[in-house]
XYZ file of N, CA and C in Angstrom:
312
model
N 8.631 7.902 9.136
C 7.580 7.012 8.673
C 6.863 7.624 7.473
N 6.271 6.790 6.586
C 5.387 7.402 5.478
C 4.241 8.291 6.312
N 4.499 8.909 5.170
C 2.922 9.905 5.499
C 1.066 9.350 4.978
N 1.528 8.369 4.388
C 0.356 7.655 3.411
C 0.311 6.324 3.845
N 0.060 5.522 4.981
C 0.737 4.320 5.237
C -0.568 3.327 5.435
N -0.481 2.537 5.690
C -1.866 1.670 5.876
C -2.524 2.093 7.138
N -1.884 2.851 7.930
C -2.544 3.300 9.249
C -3.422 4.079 8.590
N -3.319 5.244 7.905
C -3.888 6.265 7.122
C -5.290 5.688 6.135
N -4.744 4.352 5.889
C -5.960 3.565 5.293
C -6.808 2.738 5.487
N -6.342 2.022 6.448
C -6.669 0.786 7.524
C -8.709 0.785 7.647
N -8.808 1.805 7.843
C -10.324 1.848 8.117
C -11.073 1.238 6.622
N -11.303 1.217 6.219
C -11.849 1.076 4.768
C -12.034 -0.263 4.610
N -10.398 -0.901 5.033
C -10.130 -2.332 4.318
C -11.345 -3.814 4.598
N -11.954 -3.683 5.835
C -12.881 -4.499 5.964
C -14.375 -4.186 5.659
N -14.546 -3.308 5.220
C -15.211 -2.631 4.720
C -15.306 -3.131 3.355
N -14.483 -3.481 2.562
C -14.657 -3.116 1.088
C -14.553 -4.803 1.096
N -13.550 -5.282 1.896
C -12.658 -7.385 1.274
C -14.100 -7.978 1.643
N -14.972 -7.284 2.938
C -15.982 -8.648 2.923
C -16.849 -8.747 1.594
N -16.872 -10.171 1.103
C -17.773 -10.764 0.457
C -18.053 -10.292 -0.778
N -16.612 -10.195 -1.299
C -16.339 -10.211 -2.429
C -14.543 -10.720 -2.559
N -14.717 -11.091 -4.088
C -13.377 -12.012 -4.874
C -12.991 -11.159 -5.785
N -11.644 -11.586 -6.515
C -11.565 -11.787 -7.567
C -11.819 -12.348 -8.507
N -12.532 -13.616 -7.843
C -13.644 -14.026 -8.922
C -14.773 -13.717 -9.695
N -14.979 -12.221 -8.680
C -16.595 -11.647 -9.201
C -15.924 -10.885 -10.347
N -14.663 -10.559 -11.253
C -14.399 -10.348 -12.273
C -14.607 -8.461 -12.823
N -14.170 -8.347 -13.756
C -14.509 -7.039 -14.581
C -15.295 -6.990 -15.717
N -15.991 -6.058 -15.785
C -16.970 -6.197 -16.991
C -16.606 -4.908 -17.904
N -15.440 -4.612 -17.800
C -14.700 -3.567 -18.789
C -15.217 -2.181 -18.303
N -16.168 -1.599 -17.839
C -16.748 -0.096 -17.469
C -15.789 0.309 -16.383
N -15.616 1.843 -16.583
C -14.968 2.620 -15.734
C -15.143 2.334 -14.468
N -16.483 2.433 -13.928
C -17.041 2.221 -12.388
C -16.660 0.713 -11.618
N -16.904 -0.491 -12.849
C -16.334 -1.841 -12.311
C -14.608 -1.098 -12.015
N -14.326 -1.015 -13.320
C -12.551 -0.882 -13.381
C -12.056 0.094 -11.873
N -12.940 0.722 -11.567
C -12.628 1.644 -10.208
C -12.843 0.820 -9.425
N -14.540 0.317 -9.204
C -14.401 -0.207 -7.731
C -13.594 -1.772 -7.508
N -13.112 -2.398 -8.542
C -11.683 -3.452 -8.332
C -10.581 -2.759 -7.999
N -10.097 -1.772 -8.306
C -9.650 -1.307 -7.549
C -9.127 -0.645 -6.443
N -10.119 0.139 -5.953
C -10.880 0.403 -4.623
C -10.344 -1.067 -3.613
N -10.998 -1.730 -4.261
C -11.181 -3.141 -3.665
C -9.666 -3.648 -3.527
N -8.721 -3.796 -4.424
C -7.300 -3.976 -4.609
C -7.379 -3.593 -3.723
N -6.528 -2.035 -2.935
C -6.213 -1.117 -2.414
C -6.718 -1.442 -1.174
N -7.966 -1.823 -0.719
C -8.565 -1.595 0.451
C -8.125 -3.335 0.775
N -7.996 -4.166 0.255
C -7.369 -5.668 1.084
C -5.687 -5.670 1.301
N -5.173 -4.420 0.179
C -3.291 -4.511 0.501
C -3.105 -3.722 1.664
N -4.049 -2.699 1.577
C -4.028 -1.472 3.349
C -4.374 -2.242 4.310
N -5.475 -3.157 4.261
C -6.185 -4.255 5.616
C -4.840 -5.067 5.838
N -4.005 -5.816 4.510
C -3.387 -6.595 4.793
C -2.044 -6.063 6.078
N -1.693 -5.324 5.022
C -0.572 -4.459 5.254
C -0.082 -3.925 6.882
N -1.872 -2.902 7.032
C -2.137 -2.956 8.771
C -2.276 -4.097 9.683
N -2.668 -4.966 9.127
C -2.529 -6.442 9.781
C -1.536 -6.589 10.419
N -0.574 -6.745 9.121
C 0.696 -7.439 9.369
C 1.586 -6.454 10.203
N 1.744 -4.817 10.264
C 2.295 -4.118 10.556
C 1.380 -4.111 12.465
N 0.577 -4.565 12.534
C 0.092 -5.008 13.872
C 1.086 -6.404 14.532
N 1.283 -6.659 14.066
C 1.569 -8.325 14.209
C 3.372 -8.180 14.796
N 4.347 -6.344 14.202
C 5.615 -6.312 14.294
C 5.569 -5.022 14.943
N 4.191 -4.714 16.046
C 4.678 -3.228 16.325
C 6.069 -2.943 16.963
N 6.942 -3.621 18.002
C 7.970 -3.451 18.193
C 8.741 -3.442 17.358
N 8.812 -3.759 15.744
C 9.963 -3.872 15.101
C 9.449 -2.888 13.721
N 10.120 -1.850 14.332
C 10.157 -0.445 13.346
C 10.543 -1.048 12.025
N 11.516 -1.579 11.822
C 12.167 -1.973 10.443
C 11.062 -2.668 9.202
N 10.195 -3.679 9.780
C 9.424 -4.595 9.666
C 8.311 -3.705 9.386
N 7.079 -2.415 10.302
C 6.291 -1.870 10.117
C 6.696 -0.729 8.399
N 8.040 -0.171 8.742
C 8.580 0.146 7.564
C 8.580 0.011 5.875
N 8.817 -1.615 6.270
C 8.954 -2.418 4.856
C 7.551 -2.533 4.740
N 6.805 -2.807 5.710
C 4.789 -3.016 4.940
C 4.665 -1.895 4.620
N 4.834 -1.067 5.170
C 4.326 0.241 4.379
C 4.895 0.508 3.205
N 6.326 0.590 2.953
C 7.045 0.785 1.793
C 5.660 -0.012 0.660
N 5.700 -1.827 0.895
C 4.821 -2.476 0.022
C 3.272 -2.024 0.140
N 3.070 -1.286 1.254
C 1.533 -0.944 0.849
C 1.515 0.265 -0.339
N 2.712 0.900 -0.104
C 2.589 2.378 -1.018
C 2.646 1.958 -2.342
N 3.835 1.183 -2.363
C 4.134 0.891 -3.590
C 3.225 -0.048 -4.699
N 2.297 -0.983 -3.986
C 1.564 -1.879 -4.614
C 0.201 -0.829 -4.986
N 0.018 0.809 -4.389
C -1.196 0.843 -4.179
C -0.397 1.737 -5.087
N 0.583 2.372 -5.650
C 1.072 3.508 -6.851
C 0.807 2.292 -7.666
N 1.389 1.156 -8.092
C 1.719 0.314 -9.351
C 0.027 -0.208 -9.794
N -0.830 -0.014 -8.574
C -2.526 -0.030 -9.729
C -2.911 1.417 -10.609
N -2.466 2.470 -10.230
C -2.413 3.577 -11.101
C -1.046 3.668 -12.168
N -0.037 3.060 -12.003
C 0.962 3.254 -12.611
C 1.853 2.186 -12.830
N 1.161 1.473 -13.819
C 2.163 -0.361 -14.232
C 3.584 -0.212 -14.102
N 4.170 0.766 -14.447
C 5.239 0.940 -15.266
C 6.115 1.463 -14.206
N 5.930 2.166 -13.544
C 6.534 2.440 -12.224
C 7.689 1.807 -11.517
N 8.915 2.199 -11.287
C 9.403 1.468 -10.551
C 9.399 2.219 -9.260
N 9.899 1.589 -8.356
C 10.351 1.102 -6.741
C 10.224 2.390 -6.283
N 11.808 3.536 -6.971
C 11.720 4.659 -6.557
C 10.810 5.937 -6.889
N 10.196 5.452 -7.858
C 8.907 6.848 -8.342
C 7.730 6.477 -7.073
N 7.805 4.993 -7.079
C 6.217 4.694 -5.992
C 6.713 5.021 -4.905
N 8.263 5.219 -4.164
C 8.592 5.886 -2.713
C 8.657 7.579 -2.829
N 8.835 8.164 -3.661
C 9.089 8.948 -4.128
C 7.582 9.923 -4.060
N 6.303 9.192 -4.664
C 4.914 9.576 -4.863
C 4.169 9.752 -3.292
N 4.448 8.672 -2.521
C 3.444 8.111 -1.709
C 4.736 8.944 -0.047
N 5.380 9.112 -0.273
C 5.967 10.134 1.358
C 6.991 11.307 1.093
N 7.062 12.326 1.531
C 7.678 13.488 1.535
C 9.266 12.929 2.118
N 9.665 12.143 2.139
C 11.039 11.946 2.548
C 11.989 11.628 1.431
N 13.177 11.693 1.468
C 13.936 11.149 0.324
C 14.138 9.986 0.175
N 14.301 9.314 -1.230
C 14.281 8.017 -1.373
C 14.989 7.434 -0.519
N 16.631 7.795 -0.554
C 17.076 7.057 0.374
C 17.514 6.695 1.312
N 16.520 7.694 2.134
C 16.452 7.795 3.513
C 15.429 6.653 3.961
N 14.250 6.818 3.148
C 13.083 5.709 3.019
C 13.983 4.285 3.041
N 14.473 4.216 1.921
C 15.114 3.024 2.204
C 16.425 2.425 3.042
N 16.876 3.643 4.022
C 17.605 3.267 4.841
C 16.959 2.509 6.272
N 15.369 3.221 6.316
C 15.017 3.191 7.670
C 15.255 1.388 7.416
N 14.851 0.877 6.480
C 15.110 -0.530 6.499
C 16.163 -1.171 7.078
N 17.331 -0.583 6.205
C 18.417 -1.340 6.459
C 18.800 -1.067 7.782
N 19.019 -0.277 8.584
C 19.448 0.114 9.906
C 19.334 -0.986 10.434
């Protein structure tokens, strides 16, 4: 399993999504530009643990949310990023071992 997974983040996420949007916008400053992101990060980990609640019997399934929590939460620090740098960043395992636990 990842070492960085939405379990690892999970606490935060309702914390940060209540009662606020993406509508409340950026006003270009470092501190906005952080805490939207903060904010990003803390509704894809809520989501993520959600959903990875919803398949605890199905390892494969808890797997793949995490894969997308890591990876969505590398690609707000790093646009450019692909697939295997964000599996690569976010767990000490080899890529494609990471992506075997899937396929199994």
């Amino acid at each position: 399993m990842f070492t960085d997974g939405p379990k690892a983040r999970a606490s935060g996420g309702a914390r940060a999504v209540a009662g606020w949007s993406l509508s409340d916008g950026l006003d270009g400053s470092a501190s906005t530009k952080a805490l939207f992101q903060e904010r990003i990060s803390d509704a894809v980990s809520r989501a993520a643990s959600d959903v990875s609640d919803l398949a605890l019997e199905n390892e494969q399934v808890c797997d793949a949310v995490n894969l997308i929590d890591s990876a969505a939460l590398h690609y707000l620090e790093n646009p450019g990023a692909t697939p295997r740098q964000a599996i690569k960043a976010s767990c000490d395992q080899d890529v494609d071992d990471v992506l075997g636990w899937m396929q199994d």
